[in-house]
Coordinates of C-alpha atoms and ligand atoms in Angstrom, one line a residue:
X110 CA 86.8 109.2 121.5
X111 CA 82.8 109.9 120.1
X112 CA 82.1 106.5 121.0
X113 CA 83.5 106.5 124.7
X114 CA 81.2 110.0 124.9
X115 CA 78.3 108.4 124.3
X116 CA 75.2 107.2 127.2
X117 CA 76.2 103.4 126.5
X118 CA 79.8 102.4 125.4
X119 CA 79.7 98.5 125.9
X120 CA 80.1 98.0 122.5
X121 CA 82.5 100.5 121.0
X122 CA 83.9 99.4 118.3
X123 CA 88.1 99.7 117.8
X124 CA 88.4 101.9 115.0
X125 CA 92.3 102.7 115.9
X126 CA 95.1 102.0 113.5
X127 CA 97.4 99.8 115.3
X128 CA 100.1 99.8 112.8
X129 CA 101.4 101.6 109.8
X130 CA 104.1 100.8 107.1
X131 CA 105.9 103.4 105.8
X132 CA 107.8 102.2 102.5
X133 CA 110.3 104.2 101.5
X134 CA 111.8 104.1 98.1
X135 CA 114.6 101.8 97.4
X136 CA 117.1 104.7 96.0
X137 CA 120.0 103.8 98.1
X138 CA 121.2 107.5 99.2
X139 CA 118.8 108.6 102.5
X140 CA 115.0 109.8 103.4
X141 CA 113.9 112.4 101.5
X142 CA 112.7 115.5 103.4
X143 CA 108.7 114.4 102.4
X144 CA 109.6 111.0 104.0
X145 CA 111.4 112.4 107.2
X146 CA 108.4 115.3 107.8
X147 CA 105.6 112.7 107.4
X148 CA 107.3 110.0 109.6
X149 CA 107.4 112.6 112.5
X150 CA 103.8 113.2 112.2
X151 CA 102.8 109.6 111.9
X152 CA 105.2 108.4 114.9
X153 CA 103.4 110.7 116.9
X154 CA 100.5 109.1 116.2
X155 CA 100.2 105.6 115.0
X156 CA 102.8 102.4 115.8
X157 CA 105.3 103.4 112.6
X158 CA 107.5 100.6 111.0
X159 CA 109.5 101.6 108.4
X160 CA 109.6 99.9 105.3
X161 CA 112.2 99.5 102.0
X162 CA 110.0 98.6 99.5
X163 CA 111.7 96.7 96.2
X164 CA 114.7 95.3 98.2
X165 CA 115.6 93.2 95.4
X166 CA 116.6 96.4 93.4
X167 CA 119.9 96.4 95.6
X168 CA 122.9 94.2 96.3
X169 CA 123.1 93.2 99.7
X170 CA 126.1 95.5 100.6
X171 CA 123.9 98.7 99.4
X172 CA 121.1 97.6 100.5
X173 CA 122.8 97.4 104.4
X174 CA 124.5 100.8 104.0
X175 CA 121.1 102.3 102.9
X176 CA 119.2 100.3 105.9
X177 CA 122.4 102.3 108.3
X178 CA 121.8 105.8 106.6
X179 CA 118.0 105.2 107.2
X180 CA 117.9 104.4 110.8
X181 CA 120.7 107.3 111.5
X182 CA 118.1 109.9 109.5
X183 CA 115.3 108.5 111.8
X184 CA 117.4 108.7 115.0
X185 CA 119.2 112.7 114.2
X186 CA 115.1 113.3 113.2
X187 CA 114.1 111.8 116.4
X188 CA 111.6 110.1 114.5
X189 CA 109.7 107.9 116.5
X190 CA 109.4 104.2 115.1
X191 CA 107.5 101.1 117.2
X192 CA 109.6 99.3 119.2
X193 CA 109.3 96.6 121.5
X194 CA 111.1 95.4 124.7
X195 CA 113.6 92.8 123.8
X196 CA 114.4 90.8 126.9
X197 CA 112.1 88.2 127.5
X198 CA 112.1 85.5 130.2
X199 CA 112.3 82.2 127.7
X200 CA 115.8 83.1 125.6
X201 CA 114.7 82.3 122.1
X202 CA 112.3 84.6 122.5
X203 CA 115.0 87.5 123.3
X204 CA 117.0 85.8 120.3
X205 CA 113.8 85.8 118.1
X206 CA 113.0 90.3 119.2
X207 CA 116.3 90.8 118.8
X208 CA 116.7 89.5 115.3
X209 CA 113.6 91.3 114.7
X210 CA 114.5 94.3 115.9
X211 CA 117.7 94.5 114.2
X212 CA 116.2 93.7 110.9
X213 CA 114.3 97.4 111.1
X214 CA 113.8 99.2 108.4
X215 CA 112.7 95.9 106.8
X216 CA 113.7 95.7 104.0
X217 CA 110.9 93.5 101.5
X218 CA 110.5 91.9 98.3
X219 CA 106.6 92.1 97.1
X220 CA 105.2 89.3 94.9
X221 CA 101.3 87.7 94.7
X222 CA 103.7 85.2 91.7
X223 CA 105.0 81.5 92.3
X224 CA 107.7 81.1 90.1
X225 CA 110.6 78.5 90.0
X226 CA 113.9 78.5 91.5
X227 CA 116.7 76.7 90.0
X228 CA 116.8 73.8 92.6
X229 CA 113.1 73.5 91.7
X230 CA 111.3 74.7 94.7
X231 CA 107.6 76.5 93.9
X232 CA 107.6 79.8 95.6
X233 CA 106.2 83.3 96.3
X234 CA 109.2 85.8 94.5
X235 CA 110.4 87.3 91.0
X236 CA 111.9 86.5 88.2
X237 CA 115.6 87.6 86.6
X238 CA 117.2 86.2 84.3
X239 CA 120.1 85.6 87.0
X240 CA 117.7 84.1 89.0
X241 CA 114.9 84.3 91.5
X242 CA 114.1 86.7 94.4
X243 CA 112.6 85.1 97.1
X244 CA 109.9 86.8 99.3
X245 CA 109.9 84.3 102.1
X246 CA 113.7 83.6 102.0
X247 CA 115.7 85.7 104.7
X248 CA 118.6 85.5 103.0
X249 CA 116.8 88.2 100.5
X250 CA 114.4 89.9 102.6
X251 CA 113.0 90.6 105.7
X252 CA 109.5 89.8 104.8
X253 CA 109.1 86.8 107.2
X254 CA 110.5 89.1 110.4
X255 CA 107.7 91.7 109.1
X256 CA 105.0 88.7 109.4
X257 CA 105.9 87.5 112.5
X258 CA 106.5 91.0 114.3
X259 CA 102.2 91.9 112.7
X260 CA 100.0 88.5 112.9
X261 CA 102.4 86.0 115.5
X262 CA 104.4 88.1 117.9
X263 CA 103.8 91.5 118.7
X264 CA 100.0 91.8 117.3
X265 CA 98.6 92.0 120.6
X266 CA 101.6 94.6 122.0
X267 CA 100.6 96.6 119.0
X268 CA 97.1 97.0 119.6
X269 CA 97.9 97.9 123.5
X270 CA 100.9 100.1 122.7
X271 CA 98.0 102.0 120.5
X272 CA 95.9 102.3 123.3
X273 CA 98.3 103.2 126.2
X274 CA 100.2 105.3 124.4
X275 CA 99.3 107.2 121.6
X276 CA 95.4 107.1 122.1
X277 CA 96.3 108.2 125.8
X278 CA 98.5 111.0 124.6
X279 CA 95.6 111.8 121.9
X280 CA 93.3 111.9 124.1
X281 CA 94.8 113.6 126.8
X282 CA 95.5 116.3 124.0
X283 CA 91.8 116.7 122.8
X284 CA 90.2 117.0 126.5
X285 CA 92.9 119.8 127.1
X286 CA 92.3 121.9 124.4
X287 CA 88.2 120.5 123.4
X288 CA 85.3 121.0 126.0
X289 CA 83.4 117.5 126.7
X290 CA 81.0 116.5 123.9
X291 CA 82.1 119.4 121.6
X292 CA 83.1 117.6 118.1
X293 CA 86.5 118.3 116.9
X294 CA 87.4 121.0 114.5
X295 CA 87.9 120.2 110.9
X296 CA 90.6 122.1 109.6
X297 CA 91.4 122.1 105.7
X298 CA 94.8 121.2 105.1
X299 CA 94.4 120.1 101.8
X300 CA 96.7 122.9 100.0
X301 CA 94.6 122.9 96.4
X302 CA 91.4 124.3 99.3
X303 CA 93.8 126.8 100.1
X304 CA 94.4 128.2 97.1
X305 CA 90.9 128.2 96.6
X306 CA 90.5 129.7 99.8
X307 CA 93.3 132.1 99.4
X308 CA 91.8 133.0 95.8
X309 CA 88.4 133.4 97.0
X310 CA 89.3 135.5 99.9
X311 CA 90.9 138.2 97.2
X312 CA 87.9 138.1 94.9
X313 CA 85.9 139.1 98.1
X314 CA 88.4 141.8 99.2
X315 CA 88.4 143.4 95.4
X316 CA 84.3 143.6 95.1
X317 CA 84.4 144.7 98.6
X318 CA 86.8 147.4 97.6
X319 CA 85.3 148.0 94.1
X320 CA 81.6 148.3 95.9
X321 CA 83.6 150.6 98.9
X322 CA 84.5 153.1 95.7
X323 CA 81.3 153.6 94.4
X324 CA 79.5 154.3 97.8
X325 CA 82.1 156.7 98.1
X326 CA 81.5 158.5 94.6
X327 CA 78.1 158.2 95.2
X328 CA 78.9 160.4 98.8
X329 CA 80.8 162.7 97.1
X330 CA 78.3 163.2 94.4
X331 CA 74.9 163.3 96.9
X332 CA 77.3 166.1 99.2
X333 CA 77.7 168.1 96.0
X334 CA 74.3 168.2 95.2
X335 CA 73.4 169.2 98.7
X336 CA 75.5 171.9 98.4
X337 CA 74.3 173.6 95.1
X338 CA 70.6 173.1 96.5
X339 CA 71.9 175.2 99.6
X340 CA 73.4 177.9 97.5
X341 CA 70.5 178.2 95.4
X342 CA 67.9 178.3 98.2
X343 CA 70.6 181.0 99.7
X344 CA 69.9 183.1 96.5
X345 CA 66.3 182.0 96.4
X346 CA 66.4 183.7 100.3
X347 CA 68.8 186.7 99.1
X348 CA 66.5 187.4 96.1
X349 CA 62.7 187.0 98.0
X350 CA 64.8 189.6 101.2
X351 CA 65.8 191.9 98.1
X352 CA 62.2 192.0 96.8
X353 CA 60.7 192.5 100.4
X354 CA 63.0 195.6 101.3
X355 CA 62.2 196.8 97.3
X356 CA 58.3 196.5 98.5
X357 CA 58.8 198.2 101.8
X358 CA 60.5 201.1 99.6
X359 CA 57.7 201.5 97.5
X360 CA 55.4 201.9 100.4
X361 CA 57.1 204.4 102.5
X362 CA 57.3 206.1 99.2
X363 CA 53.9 205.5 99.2
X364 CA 52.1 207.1 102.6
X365 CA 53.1 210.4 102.2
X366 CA 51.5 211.4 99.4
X367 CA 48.3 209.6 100.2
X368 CA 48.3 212.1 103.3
Ligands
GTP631 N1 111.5 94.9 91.7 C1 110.4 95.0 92.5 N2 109.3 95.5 92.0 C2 108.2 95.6 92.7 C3 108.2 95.1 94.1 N3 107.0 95.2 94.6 C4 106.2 95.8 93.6 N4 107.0 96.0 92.5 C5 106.5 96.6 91.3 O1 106.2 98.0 91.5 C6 105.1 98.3 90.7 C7 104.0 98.8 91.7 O2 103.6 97.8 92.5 P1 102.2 97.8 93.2 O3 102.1 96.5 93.9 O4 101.1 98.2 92.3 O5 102.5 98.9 94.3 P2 101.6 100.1 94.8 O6 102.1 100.6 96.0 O7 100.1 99.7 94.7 O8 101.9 101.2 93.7 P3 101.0 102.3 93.1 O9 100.2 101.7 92.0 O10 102.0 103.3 92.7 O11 100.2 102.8 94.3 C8 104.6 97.1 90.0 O12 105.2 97.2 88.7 C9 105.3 96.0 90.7 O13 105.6 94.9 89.9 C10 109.4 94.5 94.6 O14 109.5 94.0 95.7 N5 110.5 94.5 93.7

């Protein structure tokens, strides 16, 4: 949004993340409430596709109940997740979105390994002792729907679904609440700032106090002196008046007998 701000904006570079994988742990019950409050943020934001990460960890049957409880958690949440439209005009294209759609949460083996299978095929998986997990099998994971939905399908409705939706609804946001120009607010949201923050704040509030106290001593003591200076100039005044009418005794006493 700087960049479109600026005098010349021919050759803005796309800083936007198009995409982002969530993976949620393979534990087989349902989202956590850290996983549910961070996919509603991020849906709002970004094209989310959730992710099971480790999908060899579970038997096919758990692994489909867990891929049900997930998509009803994200659905009651109202969690936001990319999709895509599904009909298309050539029909193994609607086959091909809606085999990829329904694959969602994928779930995914990871592996950088080649490792042998026991029909004797090289491939990209892991290793048991009952046998091998395949990453680009579908029959074990979803990991070829994941490719083809990022780099060979959808790539380029990601990139546009960024921009006409939730850059629009960014930016439509920012020049509501931000004047023109103005750069946006930094708040800390880091919690350990906080506390740092929140412990700061009460070392200032106790010196304040502390330094409050001894102004206030310092008052009290400066009103008492004040006031013993008054009493003694009082006497000072009382005593000097007693002396004066003593003195005009003595002369009227005085003048008589001078005459
Ligand atoms: N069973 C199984 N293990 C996996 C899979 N993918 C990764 N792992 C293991 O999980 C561990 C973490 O994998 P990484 O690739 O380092 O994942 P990461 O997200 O970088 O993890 P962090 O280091 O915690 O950030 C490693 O021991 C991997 O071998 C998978 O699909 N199945």
């Amino acid at each position: 949004m700087r960049q479109e701000q600026q005098p010349k904006r021919h050759e803005l570079i796309d800083m936007r993340v198009h995409c982002c994988l969530y993976f949620i742990r393979p534990t087989g019950h349902t989202l956590k409430p850290l996983d549910i409050e961070v996919m509603k943020r991020l849906g709002t934001r970004v094209n989310l596709i959730p992710v099971i990460a480790k999908a060899d960890t579970m038997t096919p049957t758990d692994l489909h109940k867990f891929k049900k409880r997930v998509l009803e958690v994200l659905a009651a949440q109202n969690i936001q997740c990319y999709t895509f439209p599904i009909d298309s005009e050539d029909e193994s294209s609607t086959k091909r979105n809606m085999s990829i759609m329904t694959a969602m949460p994928f779930a995914i083996i990871g592996s950088t390994d080649d490792v042998m299978t026991v029909d004797g095929r090289s491939v990209k998986g892991r290793q048991y002792s009952w046998g091998v997990a395949e990453v680009e099998n579908e029959d074990h994971c979803d990991f070829k729907k994941l490719r083809q939905l990022l780099i060979r399908t959808h790539m380029l409705d990601l990139i546009s679904s960024s921009e006409e939706t939730h850059y629009e609804n960014y930016r439509h946001a920012q020049m509501e609440t931000r004047k023109i120009g103005e750069p946006k607010v930094k708040t800390v949201t880091n919690p350990k700032w906080k506390e740092e923050e929140e412990a700061l704040r009460k070392r200032f509030t106790e010196q304040v106090r502390q330094e409050e106290n001894r102004f206030r001593s310092w008052e009290q003591q400066l009103i008492a002196e004040r006031d013993r200076l008054n009493k003694d100039l009082e006497a000072e005044h009382s005593h000097i008046k007693a002396l004066e009418a003593e003195l005009e005794a003595m002369q009227v006493g005085l003048s008589p007998k001078r005459k």
